[in-house]
mmCIF file of N, CA, C and O in Angstrom:
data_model
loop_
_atom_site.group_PDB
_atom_site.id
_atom_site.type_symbol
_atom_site.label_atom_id
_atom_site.label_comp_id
_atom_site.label_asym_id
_atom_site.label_seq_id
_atom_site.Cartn_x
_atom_site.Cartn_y
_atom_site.Cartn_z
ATOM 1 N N UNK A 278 -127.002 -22.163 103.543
ATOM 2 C CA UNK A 278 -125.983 -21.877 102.564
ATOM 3 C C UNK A 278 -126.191 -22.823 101.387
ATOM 4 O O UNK A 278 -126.339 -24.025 101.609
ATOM 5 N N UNK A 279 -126.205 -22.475 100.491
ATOM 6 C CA UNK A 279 -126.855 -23.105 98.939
ATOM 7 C C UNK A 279 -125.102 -24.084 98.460
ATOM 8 O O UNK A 279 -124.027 -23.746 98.954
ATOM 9 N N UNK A 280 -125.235 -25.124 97.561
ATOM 10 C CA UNK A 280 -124.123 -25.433 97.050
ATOM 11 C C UNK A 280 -123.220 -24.414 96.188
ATOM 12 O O UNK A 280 -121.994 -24.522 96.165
ATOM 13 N N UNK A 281 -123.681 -23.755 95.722
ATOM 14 C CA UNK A 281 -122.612 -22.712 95.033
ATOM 15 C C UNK A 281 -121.889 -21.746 95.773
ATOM 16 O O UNK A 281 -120.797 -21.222 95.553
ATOM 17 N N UNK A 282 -122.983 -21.566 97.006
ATOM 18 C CA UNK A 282 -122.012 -20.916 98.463
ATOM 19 C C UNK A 282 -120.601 -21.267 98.819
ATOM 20 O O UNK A 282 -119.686 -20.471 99.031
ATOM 21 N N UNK A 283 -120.556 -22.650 98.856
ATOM 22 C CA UNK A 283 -120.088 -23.587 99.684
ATOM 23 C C UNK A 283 -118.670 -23.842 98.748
ATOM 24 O O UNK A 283 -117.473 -23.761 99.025
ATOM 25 N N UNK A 284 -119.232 -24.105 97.814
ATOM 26 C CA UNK A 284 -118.255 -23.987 96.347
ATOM 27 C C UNK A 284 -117.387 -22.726 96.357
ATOM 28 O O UNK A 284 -116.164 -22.865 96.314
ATOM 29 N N UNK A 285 -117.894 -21.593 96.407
ATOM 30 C CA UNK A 285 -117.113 -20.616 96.089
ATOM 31 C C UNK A 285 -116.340 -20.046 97.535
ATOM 32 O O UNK A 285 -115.630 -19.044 97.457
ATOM 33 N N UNK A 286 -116.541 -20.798 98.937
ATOM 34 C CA UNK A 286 -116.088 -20.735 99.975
ATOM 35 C C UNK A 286 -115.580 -21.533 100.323
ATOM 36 O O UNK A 286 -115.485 -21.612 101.548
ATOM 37 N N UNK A 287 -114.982 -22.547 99.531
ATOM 38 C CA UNK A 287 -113.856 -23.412 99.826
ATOM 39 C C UNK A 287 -112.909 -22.947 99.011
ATOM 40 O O UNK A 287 -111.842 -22.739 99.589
ATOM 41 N N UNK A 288 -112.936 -22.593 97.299
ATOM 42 C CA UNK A 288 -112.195 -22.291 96.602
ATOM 43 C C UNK A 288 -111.621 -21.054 96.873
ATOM 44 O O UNK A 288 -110.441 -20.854 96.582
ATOM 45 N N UNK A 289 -112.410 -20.076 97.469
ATOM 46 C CA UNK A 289 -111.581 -19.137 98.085
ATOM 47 C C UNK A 289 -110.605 -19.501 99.103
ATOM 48 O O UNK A 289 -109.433 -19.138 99.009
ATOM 49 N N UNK A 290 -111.128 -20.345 100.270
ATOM 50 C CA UNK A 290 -110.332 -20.647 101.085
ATOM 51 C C UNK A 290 -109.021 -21.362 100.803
ATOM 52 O O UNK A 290 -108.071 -21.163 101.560
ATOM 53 N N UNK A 291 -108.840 -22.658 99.162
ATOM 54 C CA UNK A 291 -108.030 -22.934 98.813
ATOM 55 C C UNK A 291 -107.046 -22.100 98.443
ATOM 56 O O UNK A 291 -105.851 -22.317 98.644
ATOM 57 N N UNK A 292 -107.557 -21.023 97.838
ATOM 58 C CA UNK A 292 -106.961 -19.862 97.033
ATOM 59 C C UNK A 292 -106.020 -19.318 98.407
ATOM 60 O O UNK A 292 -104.829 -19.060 98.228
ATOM 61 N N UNK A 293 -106.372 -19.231 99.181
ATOM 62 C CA UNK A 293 -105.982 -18.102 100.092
ATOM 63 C C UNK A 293 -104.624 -18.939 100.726
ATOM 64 O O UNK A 293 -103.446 -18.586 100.773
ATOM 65 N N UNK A 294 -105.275 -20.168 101.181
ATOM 66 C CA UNK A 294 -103.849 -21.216 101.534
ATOM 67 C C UNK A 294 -103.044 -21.067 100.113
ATOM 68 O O UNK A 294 -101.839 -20.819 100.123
ATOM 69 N N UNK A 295 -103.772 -21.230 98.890
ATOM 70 C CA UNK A 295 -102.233 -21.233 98.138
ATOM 71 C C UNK A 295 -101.342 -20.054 98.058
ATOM 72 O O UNK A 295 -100.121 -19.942 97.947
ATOM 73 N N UNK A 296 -102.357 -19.174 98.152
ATOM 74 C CA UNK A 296 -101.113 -17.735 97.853
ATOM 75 C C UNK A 296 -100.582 -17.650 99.775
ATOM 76 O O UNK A 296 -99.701 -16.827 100.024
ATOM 77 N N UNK A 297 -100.926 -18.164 100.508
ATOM 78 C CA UNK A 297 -100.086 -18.185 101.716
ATOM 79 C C UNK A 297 -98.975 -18.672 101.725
ATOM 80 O O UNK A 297 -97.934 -18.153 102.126
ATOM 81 N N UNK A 298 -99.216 -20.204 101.064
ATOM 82 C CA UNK A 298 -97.675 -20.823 101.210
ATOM 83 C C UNK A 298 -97.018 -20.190 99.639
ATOM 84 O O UNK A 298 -95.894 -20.659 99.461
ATOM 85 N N UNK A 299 -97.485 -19.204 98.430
ATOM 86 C CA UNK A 299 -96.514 -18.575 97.702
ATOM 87 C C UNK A 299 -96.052 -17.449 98.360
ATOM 88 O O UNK A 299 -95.140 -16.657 98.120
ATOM 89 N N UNK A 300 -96.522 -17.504 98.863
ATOM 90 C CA UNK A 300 -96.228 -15.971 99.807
ATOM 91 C C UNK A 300 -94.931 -16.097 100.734
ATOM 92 O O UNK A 300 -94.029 -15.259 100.739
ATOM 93 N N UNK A 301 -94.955 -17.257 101.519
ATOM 94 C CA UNK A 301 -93.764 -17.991 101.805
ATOM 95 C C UNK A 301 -92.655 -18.671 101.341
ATOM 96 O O UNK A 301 -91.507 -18.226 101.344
ATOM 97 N N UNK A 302 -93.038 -19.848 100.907
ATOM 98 C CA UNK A 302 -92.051 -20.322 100.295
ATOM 99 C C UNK A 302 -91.346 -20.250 98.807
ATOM 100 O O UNK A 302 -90.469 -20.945 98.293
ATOM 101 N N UNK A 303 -92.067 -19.164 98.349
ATOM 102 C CA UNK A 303 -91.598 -18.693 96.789
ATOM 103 C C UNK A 303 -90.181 -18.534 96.914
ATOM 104 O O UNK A 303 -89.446 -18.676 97.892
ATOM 105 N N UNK A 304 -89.848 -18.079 95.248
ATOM 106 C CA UNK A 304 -88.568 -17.940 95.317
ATOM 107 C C UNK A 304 -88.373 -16.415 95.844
ATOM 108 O O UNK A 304 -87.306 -16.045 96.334
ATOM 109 N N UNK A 305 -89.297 -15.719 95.724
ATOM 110 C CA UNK A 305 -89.178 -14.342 96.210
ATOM 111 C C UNK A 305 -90.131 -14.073 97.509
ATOM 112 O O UNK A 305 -90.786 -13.032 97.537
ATOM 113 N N UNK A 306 -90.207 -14.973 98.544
ATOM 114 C CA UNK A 306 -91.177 -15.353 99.429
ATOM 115 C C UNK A 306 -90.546 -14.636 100.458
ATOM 116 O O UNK A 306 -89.478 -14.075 100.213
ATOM 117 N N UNK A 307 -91.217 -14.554 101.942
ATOM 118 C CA UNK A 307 -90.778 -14.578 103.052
ATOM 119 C C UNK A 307 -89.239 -15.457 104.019
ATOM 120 O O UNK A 307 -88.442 -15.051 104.865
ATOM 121 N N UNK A 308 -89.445 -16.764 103.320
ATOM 122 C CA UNK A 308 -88.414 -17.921 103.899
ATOM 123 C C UNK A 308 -87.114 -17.319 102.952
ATOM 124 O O UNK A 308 -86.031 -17.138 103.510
ATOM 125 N N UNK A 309 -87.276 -17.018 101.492
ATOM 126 C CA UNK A 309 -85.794 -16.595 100.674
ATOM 127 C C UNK A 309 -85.146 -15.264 101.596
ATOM 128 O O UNK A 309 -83.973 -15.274 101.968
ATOM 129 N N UNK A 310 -86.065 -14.163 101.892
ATOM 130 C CA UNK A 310 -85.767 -13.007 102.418
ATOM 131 C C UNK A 310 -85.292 -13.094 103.712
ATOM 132 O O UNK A 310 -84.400 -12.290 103.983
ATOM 133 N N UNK A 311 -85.654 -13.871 104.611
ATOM 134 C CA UNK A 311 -84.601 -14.125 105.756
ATOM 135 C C UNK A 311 -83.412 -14.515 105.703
ATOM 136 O O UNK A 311 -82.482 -14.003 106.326
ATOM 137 N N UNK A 312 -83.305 -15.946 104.564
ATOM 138 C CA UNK A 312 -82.310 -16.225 104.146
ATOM 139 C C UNK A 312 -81.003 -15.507 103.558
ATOM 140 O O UNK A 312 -79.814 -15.800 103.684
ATOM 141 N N UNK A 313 -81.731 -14.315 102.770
ATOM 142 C CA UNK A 313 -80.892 -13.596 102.124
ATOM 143 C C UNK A 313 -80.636 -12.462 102.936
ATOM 144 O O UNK A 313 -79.693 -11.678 102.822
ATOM 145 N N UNK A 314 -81.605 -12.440 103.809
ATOM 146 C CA UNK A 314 -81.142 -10.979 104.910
ATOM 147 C C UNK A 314 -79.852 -11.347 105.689
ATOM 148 O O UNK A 314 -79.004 -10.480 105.898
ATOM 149 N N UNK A 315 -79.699 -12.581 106.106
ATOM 150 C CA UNK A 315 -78.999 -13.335 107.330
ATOM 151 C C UNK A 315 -77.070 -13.676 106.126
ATOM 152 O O UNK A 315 -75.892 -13.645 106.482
ATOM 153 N N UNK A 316 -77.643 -13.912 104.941
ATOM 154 C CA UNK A 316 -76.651 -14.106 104.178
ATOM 155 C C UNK A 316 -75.794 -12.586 104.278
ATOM 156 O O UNK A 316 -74.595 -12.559 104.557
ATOM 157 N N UNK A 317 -76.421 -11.621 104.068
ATOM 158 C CA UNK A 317 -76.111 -10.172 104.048
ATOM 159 C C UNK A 317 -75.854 -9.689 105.048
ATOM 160 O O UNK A 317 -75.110 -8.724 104.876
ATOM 161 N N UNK A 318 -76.184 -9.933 106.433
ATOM 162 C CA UNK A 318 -74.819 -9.730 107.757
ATOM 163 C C UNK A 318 -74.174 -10.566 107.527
ATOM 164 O O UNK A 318 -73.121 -9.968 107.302
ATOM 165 N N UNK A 319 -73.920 -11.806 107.366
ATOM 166 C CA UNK A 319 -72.346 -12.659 107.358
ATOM 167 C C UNK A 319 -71.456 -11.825 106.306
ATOM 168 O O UNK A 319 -70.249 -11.672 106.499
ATOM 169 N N UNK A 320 -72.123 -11.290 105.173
ATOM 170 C CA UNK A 320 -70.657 -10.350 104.427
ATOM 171 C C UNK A 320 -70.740 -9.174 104.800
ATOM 172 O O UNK A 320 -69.965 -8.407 104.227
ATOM 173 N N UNK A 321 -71.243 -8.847 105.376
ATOM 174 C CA UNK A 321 -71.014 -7.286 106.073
ATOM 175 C C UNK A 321 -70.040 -7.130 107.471
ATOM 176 O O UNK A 321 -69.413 -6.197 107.972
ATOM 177 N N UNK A 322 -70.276 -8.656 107.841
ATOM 178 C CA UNK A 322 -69.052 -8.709 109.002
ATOM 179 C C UNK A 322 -67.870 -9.056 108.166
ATOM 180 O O UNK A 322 -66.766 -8.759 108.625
ATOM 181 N N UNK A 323 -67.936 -9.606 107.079
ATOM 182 C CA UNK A 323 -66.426 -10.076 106.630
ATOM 183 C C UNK A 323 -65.794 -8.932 106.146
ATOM 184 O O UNK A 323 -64.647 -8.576 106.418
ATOM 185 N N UNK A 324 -66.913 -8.147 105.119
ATOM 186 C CA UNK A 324 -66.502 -6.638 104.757
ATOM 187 C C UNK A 324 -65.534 -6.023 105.768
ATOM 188 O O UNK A 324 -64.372 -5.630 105.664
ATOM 189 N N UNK A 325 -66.556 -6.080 106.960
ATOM 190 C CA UNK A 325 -65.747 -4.921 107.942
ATOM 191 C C UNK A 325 -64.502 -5.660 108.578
ATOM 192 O O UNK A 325 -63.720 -5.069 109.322
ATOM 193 N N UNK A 326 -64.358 -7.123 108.202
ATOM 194 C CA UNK A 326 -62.935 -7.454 108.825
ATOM 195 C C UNK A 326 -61.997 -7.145 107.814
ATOM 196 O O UNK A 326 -60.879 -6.786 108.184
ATOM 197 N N UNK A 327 -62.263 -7.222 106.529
ATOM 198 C CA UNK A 327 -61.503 -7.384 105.736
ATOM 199 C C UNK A 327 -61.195 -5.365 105.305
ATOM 200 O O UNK A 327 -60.204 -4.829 104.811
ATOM 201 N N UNK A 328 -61.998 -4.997 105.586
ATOM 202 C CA UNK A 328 -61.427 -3.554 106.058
ATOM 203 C C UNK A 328 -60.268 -3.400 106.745
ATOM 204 O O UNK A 328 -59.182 -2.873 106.501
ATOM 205 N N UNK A 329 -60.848 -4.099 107.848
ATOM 206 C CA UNK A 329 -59.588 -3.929 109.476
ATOM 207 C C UNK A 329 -58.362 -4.604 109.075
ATOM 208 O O UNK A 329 -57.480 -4.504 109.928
ATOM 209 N N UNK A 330 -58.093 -5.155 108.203
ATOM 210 C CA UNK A 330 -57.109 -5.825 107.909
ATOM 211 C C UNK A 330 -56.332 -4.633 106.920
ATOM 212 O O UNK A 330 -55.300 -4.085 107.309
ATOM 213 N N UNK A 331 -56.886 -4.353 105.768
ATOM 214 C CA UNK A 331 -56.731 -3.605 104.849
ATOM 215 C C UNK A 331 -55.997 -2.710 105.349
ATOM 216 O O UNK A 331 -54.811 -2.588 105.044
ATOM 217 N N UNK A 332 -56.817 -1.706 106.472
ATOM 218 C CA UNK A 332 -56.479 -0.503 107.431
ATOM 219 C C UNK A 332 -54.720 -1.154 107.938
ATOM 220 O O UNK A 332 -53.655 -0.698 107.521
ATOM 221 N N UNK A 333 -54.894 -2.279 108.902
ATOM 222 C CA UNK A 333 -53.655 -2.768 109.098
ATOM 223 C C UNK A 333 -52.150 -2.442 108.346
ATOM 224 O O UNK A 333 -51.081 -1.904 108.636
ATOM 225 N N UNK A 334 -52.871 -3.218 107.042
ATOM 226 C CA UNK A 334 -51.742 -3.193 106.095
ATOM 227 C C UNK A 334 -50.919 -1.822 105.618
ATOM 228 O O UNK A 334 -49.709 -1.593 105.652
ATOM 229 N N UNK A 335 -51.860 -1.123 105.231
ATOM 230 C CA UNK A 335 -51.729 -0.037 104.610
ATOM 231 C C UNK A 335 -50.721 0.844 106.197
ATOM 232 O O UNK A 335 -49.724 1.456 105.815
ATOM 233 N N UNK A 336 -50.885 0.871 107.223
ATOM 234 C CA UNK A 336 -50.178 1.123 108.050
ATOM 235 C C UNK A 336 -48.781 0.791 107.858
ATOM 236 O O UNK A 336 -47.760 1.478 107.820
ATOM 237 N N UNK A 337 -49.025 -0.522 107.740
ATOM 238 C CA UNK A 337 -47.671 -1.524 107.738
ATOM 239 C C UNK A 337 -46.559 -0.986 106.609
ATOM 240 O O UNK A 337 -45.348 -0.788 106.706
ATOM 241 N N UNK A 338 -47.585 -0.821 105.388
ATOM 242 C CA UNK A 338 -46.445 -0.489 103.959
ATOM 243 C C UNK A 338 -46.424 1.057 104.617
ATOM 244 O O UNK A 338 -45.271 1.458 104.459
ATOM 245 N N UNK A 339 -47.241 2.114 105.305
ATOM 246 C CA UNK A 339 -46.323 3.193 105.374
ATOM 247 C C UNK A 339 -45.095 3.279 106.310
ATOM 248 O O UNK A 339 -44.110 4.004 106.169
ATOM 249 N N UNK A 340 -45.350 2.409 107.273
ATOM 250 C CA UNK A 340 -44.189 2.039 108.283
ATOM 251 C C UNK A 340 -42.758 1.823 107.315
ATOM 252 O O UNK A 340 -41.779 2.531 107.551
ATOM 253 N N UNK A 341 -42.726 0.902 106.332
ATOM 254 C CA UNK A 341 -41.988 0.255 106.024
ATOM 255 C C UNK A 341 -41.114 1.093 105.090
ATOM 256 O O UNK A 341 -39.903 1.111 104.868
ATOM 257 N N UNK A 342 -42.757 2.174 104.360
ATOM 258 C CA UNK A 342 -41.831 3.852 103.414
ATOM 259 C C UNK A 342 -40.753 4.295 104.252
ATOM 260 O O UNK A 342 -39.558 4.169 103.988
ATOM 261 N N UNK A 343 -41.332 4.913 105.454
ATOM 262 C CA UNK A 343 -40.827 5.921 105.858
ATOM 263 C C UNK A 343 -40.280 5.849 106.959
ATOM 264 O O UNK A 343 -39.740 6.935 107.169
ATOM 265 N N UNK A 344 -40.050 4.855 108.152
ATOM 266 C CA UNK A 344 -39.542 4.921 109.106
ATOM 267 C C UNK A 344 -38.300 3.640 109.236
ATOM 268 O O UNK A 344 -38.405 2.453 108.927
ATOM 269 N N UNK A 345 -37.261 4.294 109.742
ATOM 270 C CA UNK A 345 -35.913 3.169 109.288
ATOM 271 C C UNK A 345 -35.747 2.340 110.667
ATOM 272 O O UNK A 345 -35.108 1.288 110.659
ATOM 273 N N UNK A 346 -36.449 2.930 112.075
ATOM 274 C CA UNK A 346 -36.552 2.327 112.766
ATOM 275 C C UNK A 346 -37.204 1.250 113.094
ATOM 276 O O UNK A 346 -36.844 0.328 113.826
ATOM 277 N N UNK A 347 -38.202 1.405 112.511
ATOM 278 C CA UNK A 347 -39.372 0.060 112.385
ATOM 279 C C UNK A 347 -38.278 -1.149 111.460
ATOM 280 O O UNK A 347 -38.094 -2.318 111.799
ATOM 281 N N UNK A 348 -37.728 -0.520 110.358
ATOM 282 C CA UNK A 348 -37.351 -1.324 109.324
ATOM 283 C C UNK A 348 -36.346 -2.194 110.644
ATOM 284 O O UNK A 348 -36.762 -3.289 111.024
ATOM 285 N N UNK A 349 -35.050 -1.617 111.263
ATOM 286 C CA UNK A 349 -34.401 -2.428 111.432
ATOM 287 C C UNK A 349 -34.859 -3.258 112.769
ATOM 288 O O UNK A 349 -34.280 -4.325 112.975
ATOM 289 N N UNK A 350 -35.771 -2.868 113.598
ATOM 290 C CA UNK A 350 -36.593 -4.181 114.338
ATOM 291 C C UNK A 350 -37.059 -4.743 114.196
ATOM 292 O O UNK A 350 -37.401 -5.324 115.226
ATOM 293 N N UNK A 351 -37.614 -5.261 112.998
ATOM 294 C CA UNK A 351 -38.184 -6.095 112.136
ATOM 295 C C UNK A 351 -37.241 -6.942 111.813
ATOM 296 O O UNK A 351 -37.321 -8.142 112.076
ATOM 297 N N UNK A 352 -36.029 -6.278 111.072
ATOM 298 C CA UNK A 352 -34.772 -6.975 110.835
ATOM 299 C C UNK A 352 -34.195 -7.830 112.049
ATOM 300 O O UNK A 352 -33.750 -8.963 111.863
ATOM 301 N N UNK A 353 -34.222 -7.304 113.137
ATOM 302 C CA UNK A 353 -33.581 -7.846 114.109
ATOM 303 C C UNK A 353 -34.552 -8.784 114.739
ATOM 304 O O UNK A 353 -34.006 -9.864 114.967
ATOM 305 N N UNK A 354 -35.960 -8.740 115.144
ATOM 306 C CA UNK A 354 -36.549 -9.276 115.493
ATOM 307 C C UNK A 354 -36.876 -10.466 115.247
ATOM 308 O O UNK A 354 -36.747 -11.395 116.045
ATOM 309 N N UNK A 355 -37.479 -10.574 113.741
ATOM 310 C CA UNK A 355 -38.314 -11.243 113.197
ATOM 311 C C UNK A 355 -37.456 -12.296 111.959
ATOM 312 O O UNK A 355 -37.637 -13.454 111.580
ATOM 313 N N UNK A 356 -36.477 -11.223 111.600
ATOM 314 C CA UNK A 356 -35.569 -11.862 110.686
ATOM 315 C C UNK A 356 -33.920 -12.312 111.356
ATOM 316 O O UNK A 356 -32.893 -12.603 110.742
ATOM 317 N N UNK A 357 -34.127 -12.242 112.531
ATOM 318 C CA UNK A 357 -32.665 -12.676 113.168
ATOM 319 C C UNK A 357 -31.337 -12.015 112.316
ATOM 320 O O UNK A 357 -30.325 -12.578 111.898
ATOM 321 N N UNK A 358 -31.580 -11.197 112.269
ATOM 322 C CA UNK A 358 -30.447 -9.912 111.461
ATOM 323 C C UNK A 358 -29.547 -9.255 112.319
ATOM 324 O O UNK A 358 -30.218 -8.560 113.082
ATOM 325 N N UNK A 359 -28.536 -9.162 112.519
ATOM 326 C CA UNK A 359 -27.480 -8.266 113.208
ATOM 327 C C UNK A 359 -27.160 -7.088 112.488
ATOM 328 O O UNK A 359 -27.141 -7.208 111.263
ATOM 329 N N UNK A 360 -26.827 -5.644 113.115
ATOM 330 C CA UNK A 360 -26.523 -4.571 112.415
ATOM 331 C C UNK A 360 -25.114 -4.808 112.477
ATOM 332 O O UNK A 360 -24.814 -5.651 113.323
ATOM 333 N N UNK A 361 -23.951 -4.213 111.696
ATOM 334 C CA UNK A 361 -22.751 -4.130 111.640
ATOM 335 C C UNK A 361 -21.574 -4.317 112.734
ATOM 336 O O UNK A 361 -20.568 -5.024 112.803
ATOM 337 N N UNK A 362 -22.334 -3.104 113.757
ATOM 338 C CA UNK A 362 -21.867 -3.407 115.030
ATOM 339 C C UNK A 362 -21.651 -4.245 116.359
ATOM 340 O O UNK A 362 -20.871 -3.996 117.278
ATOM 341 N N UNK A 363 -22.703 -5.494 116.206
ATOM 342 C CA UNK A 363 -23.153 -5.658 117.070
ATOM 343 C C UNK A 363 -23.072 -7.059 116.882
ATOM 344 O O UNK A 363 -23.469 -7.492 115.801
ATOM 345 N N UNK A 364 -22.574 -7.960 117.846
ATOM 346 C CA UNK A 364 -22.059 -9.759 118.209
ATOM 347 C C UNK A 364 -23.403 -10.423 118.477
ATOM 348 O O UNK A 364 -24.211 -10.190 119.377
ATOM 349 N N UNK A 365 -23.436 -11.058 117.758
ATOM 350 C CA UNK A 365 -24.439 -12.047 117.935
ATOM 351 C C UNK A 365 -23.580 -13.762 118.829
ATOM 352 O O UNK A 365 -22.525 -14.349 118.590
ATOM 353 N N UNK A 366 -24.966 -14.076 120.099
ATOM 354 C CA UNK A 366 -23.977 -14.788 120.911
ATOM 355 C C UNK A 366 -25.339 -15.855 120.908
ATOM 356 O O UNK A 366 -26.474 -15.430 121.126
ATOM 357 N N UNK A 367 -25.030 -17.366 120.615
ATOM 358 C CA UNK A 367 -25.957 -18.359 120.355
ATOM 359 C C UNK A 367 -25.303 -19.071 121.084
ATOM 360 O O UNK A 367 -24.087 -19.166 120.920
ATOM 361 N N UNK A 368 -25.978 -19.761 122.094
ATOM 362 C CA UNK A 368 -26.296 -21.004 122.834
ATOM 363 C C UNK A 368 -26.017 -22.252 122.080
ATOM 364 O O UNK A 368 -26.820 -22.297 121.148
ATOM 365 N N UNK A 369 -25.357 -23.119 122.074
ATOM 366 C CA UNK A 369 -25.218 -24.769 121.100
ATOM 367 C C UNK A 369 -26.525 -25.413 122.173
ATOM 368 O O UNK A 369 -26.807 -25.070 123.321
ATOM 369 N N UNK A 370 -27.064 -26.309 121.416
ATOM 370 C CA UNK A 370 -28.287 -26.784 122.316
ATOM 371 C C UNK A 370 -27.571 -28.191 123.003
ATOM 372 O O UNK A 370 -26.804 -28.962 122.427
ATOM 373 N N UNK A 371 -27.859 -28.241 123.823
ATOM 374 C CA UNK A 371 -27.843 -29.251 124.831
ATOM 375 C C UNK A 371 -27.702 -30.668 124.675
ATOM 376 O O UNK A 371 -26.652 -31.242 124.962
ATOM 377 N N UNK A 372 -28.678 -31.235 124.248
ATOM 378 C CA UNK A 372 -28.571 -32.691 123.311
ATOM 379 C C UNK A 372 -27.616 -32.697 122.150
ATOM 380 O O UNK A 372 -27.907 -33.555 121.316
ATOM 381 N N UNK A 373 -26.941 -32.236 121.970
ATOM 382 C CA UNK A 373 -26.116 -32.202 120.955
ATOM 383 C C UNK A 373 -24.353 -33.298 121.306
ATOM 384 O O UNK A 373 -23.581 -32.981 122.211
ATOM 385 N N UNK A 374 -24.172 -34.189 120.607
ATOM 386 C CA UNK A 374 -22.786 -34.748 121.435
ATOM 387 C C UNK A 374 -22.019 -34.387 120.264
ATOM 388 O O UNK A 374 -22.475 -34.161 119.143
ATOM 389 N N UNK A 375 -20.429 -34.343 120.745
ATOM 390 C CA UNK A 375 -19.415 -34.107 120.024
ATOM 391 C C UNK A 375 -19.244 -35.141 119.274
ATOM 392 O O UNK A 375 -19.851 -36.207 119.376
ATOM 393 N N UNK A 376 -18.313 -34.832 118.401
ATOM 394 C CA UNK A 376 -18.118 -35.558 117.084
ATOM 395 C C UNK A 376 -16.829 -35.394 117.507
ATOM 396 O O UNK A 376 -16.419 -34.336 117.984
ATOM 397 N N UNK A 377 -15.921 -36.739 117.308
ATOM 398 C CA UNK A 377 -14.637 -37.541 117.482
ATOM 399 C C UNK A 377 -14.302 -37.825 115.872
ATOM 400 O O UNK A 377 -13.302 -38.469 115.553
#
């Protein structure tokens, strides 16, 4: 193999390592594209939660249009609400001492 052989078969071989590691680690490389693949399921799961939530809601405000039963167990439940009719009977808590 002559010196100009040898020459032009290393510089290829340099060549080839360099476009390997551009090939990789570029900004538009192999290592970005995993990165950005892996970035792109984490919002595709948030997407689809933030769907399921959405879906939720939108339930919730039609509940709240149109049905008066939902409305007043909510009331009673959640908001400690009494309807017109009906005695509300509370416990005094325990640790509590009288006042003289």
């Amino acid at each position: 193999m002559t010196r100009m052989e040898k020459i032009c078969l290393y510089l290829a071989v340099g060549g080839a390592v360099i476009l390997l590691f551009m090939f990789f680690f570029s900004t538009r490389g192999v290592m970005d594209y995993n990165r950005l693949k892996s970035r792109q399921a984490q919002l595709d799961a948030q997407a689809a939660i933030a769907v399921s939530q959405n879906s939720k809601m939108e339930k919730e405000i039609l509940k709240l249009k149109t049905n008066l039963e939902y409305i007043k167990h909510l009331a009673k439940h959640e908001h400690e609400m009494a309807a017109q009719d009906e005695l509300v009977f509370k416990e005094k808590p325990k640790n509590q001492t009288p006042k003289n």
